[in-house]
Each structure stands twice: as structure tokens, then as C-alpha cells.
Amino acid sequence: MTDRWREIARIGLRTLFYYLLVLAILLLWHSGGLFIYENF
Amino acid sequence: MSGSPFAAWYRRYYLLVNLPVLLIATELALSRLDPVNRSHGSNLDRAVERYRASPPGAAPVLLVVGNSVVRSGIDQDAVERGLASRGGWRVYNFGLNTARFDDEAWLLDDLARRGIAPRAILLGVNLYSIRDTPSDSRYPWHPRRSPYVFFHRAYLWGGITERLTQLIAPRPARPYAQFANAVLTPDELDAQARTFIGQFAHHGAADFPLLDQLPVLLRRAAERGIRVHAVLLPMNPIATGFAEYPALVAAIRDRLPAGSLDLTADGYSKDLFDDVGHLDEAGRRRLTARITDWLAREIGAP
């Protein structure tokens, strides 16, 4: 793997990591733990 | 990567570029696809479906309004049969999961927009009606002013964990059933009771501003000419043993119309509950029969 591809992979993976981190924070922000998903 | 000045800048600040782009793309894609509202009908959708499937015609309409305890704890068909000699009322259950007093006030407006005009409502209340936690984000009276992922976070997270659970330990799908409640293990029930007590014990009425929404709901009903019959619902005795419970119930009772039915001290044992608030089948039969008798007297002869 060339240095160029290694750098692209590094940027892509770090971006993915922080993107998922931000999504997880948004999703898990205090929401009250309500039973609203269940099918009833 | 090339050695241009932009490439050097991007190499240093790529997160500042990539993350907003990805988050904006996520927002645009999700708000366009709207997977939350697309995948499942909300409780309100189910209730409206039941109404549309059997419209009342010219008969007077009684709506059963409250939270999920009302949805699964009051059998609208049994109430309707019980009121048959009282003027042919049609009874529809609009108990909505997670609904609080403010949701129920908005529900009346929403139903008016849909052309549903009840002559009376049976309002079932318990302490969950004043708990200040967000209700189901799919109810149409909640305007979305935040990112999709954040606004629907409770539902999205529930969906993700449900799918992961299915991957690890598949369970047969449970079709929608109005009277079904979550099935809890004894440990889960204990945890739910502790959470409930933790939310209400050592608190006074002043800590629950949603109490002020109850008069709003009653006023909204009065403006529309809707008569309100209110019932204080029983709760599982494993969760009501804390010192402040009677005072909190009294704070609700004081704001209800005179002559409301208080079942909080009616001797419902823990065997009649599926969890802290939801009644099982035997509990539903007992509650429905008790409410129907009372309602028949309240409504009187046609």
C-alpha cells in the first residue's frame, strides 16, 4: 500500500470513528428510557 | 495526496470538513426517508385506524384518553356494551403510549382536525401522566426543531437495540395487539419499580409542572363542549409504598373535576399488574367493569 492510500485510509477511518461517536452521543442523550419502540 | 496548500490544510483539518458534511448528509437523507414514521404506526395511528374501521355514524362518541395504561387497561368494547342502554354510545380507546397531560390536550386539537368530535372523554390518569420525560416523538403535535437523529433518538435507539437483540437471540415477532404489555422478568420489574420510586419519592407537587397542564386539558375539553369523566388509575403496590405517593395522588385529584373516580386505594394486588402501571388481563377486566359501572351512573339515562 502506498503512503497516499495509507493516508486516505487513515482519514477515512478516523472520520468514520468520530462520525459514529457523534451519532452515538446524539442517540444516547438523555431520553427518558421510554418504552416507545415496542410494537404496541 | 498532492503537496498543494489545500491538501496540506485538509490533511490538518479534515475532521472539520468531513464531519459536518456527513452529519448534514445524514440529516438530509433521514428527514427525506423518515424511517421512524415509515416503519411503524404510532399508537395514535392505531387508534385512528380503529376509529375509521368502525365509524360512529350519528351515535354519541366517548373517547378513552390517557397513557399506555389506559390503552391496554380499558377494553373499549366492554365499556360500549355496558353503556348500550345509556344512549348507544360508541367508545374508542385513544390511550397513547407515553402520553402526558399536555399530549392529551394536543390530542383533542389533533382529533378535531381529523373530524373526530367526541361528546365526552373518559380520562385515565396516574403518576406517569405528570412525569416530565419526552413522549413519543412520532405524535404529530411535536414539531421537530432539532436534528432527526436527536429528535427521534429514543425510537431510533430502541430500534437499533431491538435489531441487535434479534441478531443475537432471535425471538418470534409480536404482532401489534392493543392489550399487549411488555413482558418483564422479576428483576426487570424490580428495576422498573425502583426507577419509578426514584422519580417520585422525596418530591412534592411543585416538582411536577405538568400538573398545571391538567387544568389546560380540562379547559380545552370544555371549550369544545366535551364532558370529562376522570379516573385515577390504580398502580402496582410494589411501587406505591413511598411516603409522598398519597400527596402526589391528592395533587392530581384536587385538579380533577368533582366526583371523579379514585381507584388508587381500591385494593388492586400486584398479581393484577404486568409491571408498575400496566394491568394484566384479569386487571383489565376488573378495571373495565368498575369504570363501566361508574360511567353508566355518571352518564345516566338517555
XYZ file of C-alpha atoms in Angstrom:
342
model
C 0.000 0.000 0.000
C 1.353 3.368 -0.945
C 1.658 6.237 1.509
C -1.123 8.004 -0.319
C -3.630 5.198 0.183
C -2.499 4.752 3.755
C -3.265 8.390 4.445
C -6.647 8.202 2.743
C -7.487 5.121 4.819
C -6.360 6.885 7.995
C -8.511 9.924 7.253
C -11.478 7.749 6.309
C -11.279 5.563 9.389
C -10.831 8.481 11.767
C -13.695 10.310 10.153
C -15.875 7.205 10.498
C -14.884 6.798 14.142
C -15.738 10.367 15.105
C -18.913 10.325 12.985
C -20.149 7.235 14.809
C -19.123 8.790 18.109
C -21.181 11.925 17.436
C -24.162 9.802 16.303
C -23.910 7.684 19.462
C -23.866 10.809 21.651
C -26.936 12.162 19.847
C -28.755 8.848 20.163
C -27.913 8.237 23.797
C -28.543 11.760 25.030
C -30.946 11.611 27.967
C -34.172 10.344 26.510
C -36.060 9.059 29.494
C -35.822 5.390 28.652
C -39.396 5.162 27.492
C -40.947 2.001 26.140
C -41.857 3.511 22.856
C -40.229 1.186 20.394
C -42.243 -1.919 21.181
C -44.780 -2.949 18.689
C -47.692 -1.986 20.860
C -2.048 13.211 -1.686
C -0.586 16.069 -3.615
C 1.533 18.699 -1.983
C -0.773 21.643 -2.734
C -1.554 24.171 0.026
C -5.168 22.924 0.114
C -4.055 19.328 0.589
C -1.830 20.368 3.471
C -4.704 22.325 5.043
C -7.149 19.471 4.504
C -4.730 16.944 5.990
C -4.699 19.048 9.143
C -8.415 19.943 9.388
C -10.171 17.050 7.619
C -12.478 16.353 10.574
C -13.795 19.908 10.489
C -14.805 19.331 6.880
C -15.797 15.679 6.852
C -17.925 15.532 9.981
C -20.286 18.428 9.134
C -20.626 17.105 5.578
C -21.502 13.620 6.841
C -23.887 14.915 9.510
C -25.667 17.199 7.047
C -25.909 14.324 4.562
C -27.339 12.119 7.326
C -29.879 14.771 8.247
C -30.993 15.294 4.650
C -31.226 11.575 3.939
C -33.081 10.690 7.143
C -35.534 13.587 7.003
C -36.336 12.658 3.406
C -36.673 8.914 4.037
C -38.213 9.344 7.519
C -37.603 5.726 8.595
C -39.145 6.258 12.030
C -42.597 7.204 10.836
C -42.364 4.871 7.866
C -41.515 1.669 9.750
C -44.236 1.614 12.400
C -47.511 3.343 13.017
C -47.661 5.154 16.321
C -50.292 4.362 18.919
C -52.240 7.315 17.601
C -52.240 5.838 14.094
C -53.560 2.548 15.507
C -56.291 4.333 17.440
C -57.361 6.318 14.382
C -57.376 3.095 12.346
C -59.738 1.518 14.888
C -61.977 4.580 14.684
C -62.004 4.624 10.878
C -62.669 0.877 10.706
C -65.859 1.295 12.692
C -67.036 4.909 12.441
C -69.716 6.062 14.878
C -72.202 7.453 12.401
C -74.695 9.613 14.293
C -74.101 7.932 17.668
C -72.542 9.937 20.504
C -68.813 9.294 20.854
C -66.889 8.640 24.061
C -63.111 8.618 23.751
C -60.978 6.840 26.318
C -57.947 9.087 26.766
C -54.766 8.553 28.736
C -51.383 6.868 28.516
C -50.446 3.275 27.714
C -52.042 2.031 30.952
C -55.354 3.250 29.518
C -54.529 1.781 26.095
C -54.039 -1.723 27.489
C -56.124 -1.471 30.668
C -59.548 -0.363 29.449
C -61.491 -2.503 26.993
C -63.457 -0.036 24.898
C -65.805 -2.732 23.536
C -66.790 -3.820 27.051
C -67.411 -0.196 28.027
C -69.515 0.247 24.903
C -71.605 -2.821 25.754
C -72.009 -1.542 29.310
C -73.317 1.778 28.044
C -75.658 0.258 25.453
C -78.743 1.219 27.453
C -77.417 4.732 28.058
C -77.927 6.169 24.612
C -75.941 3.943 22.255
C -72.541 5.462 22.860
C -69.661 4.473 20.603
C -66.470 4.099 22.620
C -62.946 4.366 21.189
C -59.690 3.869 23.069
C -57.181 6.643 22.383
C -54.797 5.671 25.175
C -51.386 6.663 23.807
C -48.054 5.254 24.949
C -46.028 7.790 26.958
C -48.779 10.449 26.724
C -48.706 13.160 29.374
C -51.366 15.747 30.208
C -50.016 18.151 27.584
C -50.132 15.403 24.930
C -53.749 14.730 25.801
C -54.625 18.413 25.392
C -52.929 18.439 21.978
C -54.682 15.191 21.124
C -58.059 16.917 21.387
C -56.926 19.541 18.850
C -55.496 16.878 16.576
C -58.698 14.839 16.669
C -60.763 17.924 15.845
C -58.585 18.442 12.759
C -59.297 14.828 11.780
C -63.032 15.410 12.124
C -63.370 13.289 15.267
C -65.738 15.077 17.625
C -66.325 13.266 20.924
C -69.202 14.282 23.145
C -67.352 13.023 26.228
C -63.964 11.653 27.199
C -63.023 9.150 29.848
C -59.683 10.417 31.140
C -57.473 7.865 32.886
C -54.598 9.338 34.892
C -51.760 8.091 37.041
C -48.399 9.454 38.152
C -46.871 8.764 34.729
C -49.193 11.500 33.381
C -47.113 14.126 35.230
C -43.638 12.667 34.692
C -41.566 15.157 32.784
C -39.960 12.865 30.211
C -40.378 13.294 26.472
C -43.297 11.454 24.948
C -43.340 9.552 21.660
C -41.664 11.776 19.074
C -43.976 10.457 16.356
C -47.065 12.208 17.671
C -47.840 14.893 15.088
C -48.146 17.743 17.619
C -44.421 17.589 18.388
C -42.720 19.965 15.937
C -39.207 18.845 15.009
C -36.713 21.615 15.670
C -33.592 19.504 16.186
C -31.629 17.020 14.044
C -33.597 13.925 13.079
C -31.245 11.572 14.923
C -31.604 13.624 18.111
C -35.342 14.251 17.860
C -36.217 10.585 17.300
C -33.336 9.279 19.452
C -35.477 7.209 21.809
C -37.173 5.449 18.938
C -34.006 5.017 16.831
C -32.017 3.662 19.766
C -34.853 1.308 20.645
C -34.939 0.101 17.050
C -31.185 -0.478 16.929
C -31.077 -2.398 20.214
C -34.123 -4.404 19.169
C -32.438 -5.430 15.914
C -29.166 -6.265 17.661
C -31.068 -8.353 20.199
C -32.798 -10.149 17.349
C -29.420 -10.912 15.782
C -28.008 -12.359 18.985
C -31.106 -14.083 20.352
C -33.919 -14.159 17.786
C -37.447 -14.068 19.171
C -40.664 -14.501 17.229
C -42.079 -11.169 16.128
C -45.020 -9.950 18.194
C -47.789 -8.600 16.008
C -49.489 -5.430 17.198
C -52.048 -6.069 19.891
C -53.765 -3.237 21.729
C -53.864 -5.057 25.055
C -50.308 -6.448 24.968
C -47.813 -5.177 27.506
C -44.057 -5.606 27.730
C -43.111 -8.924 29.333
C -40.751 -8.241 32.239
C -38.611 -10.630 34.243
C -38.870 -10.267 38.056
C -35.517 -8.434 38.030
C -36.704 -6.032 35.329
C -39.900 -5.405 37.283
C -37.861 -4.639 40.419
C -35.665 -2.259 38.433
C -38.716 -0.530 36.947
C -40.292 -0.133 40.389
C -37.064 1.308 41.796
C -36.818 3.748 38.883
C -40.423 4.794 39.379
C -39.967 5.353 43.115
C -36.740 7.235 42.442
C -38.582 9.601 40.129
C -41.331 10.442 42.605
C -40.135 9.793 46.168
C -38.833 12.847 48.057
C -40.653 15.126 45.621
C -43.629 17.388 46.153
C -46.313 18.556 43.753
C -44.276 21.686 42.972
C -41.637 19.477 41.325
C -44.102 18.375 38.644
C -45.030 21.348 36.453
C -47.048 19.050 34.200
C -49.730 19.153 36.892
C -50.552 22.614 35.552
C -51.332 21.059 32.180
C -54.283 19.170 33.660
C -56.452 22.317 34.026
C -55.371 23.249 30.488
C -56.606 19.885 29.237
C -59.912 20.269 31.103
C -60.360 23.809 29.778
C -59.578 22.691 26.231
C -62.232 19.971 26.557
C -64.772 22.442 27.975
C -64.166 24.860 25.090
C -65.049 22.084 22.682
C -68.142 21.116 24.664
C -66.621 17.793 25.685
C -67.669 16.372 29.048
C -64.780 14.867 31.028
C -65.160 11.768 33.206
C -61.869 11.281 35.043
C -60.468 8.191 36.726
C -57.384 7.971 38.937
C -55.935 4.639 37.952
C -54.562 2.059 40.392
C -50.848 1.284 40.351
C -48.858 -1.766 41.385
C -48.494 -1.731 45.200
C -44.826 -2.729 44.879
C -44.141 0.804 43.598
C -46.506 2.958 45.651
C -45.203 2.366 49.170
C -43.216 5.600 49.398
C -44.295 8.392 51.729
C -45.106 11.011 49.103
C -47.367 8.835 46.925
C -50.670 9.852 48.627
C -49.778 13.552 48.445
C -48.920 13.336 44.739
C -52.149 11.471 44.031
C -54.024 14.127 46.022
C -52.364 16.863 43.939
C -53.811 15.273 40.810
C -57.178 14.582 42.443
C -57.512 18.224 43.524
C -57.241 19.319 39.896
C -59.767 16.804 38.544
C -63.480 17.566 38.223
C -65.541 16.933 41.363
C -66.922 13.412 41.508
C -64.026 11.793 39.653
C -63.401 8.131 40.345
C -60.347 7.403 42.508
C -59.178 3.798 42.260
C -55.728 4.305 43.787
C -56.866 2.718 47.062
C -59.173 0.123 45.540
C -57.125 -2.903 46.560
C -55.549 -3.913 43.251
C -52.955 -6.533 44.219
C -49.605 -6.939 42.469
C -50.926 -10.095 40.743
C -53.164 -7.887 38.606
C -50.236 -5.998 37.048
C -47.749 -6.756 34.287
C -45.417 -4.052 35.599
C -45.594 -0.874 37.668
C -48.646 0.559 35.952
C -49.967 -1.781 33.251
C -52.702 -4.212 34.229
C -52.803 -7.808 33.058
C -55.892 -9.436 31.576
C -57.617 -10.032 34.921
C -56.753 -6.491 35.976
C -58.125 -5.105 32.723
C -61.421 -6.956 33.182
C -61.768 -5.711 36.762
C -60.833 -2.119 35.915
C -63.066 -2.022 32.841
C -66.051 -3.411 34.763
C -65.563 -0.956 37.630
C -65.239 2.016 35.291
C -68.205 0.912 33.174
C -70.492 0.687 36.226
C -69.423 4.107 37.398
C -69.675 5.615 33.940
C -73.179 4.232 33.404
C -74.297 6.016 36.584
C -72.438 9.212 35.608
C -73.932 9.354 32.147
C -77.406 8.390 33.364
C -80.388 7.515 31.245
C -80.519 8.873 27.667
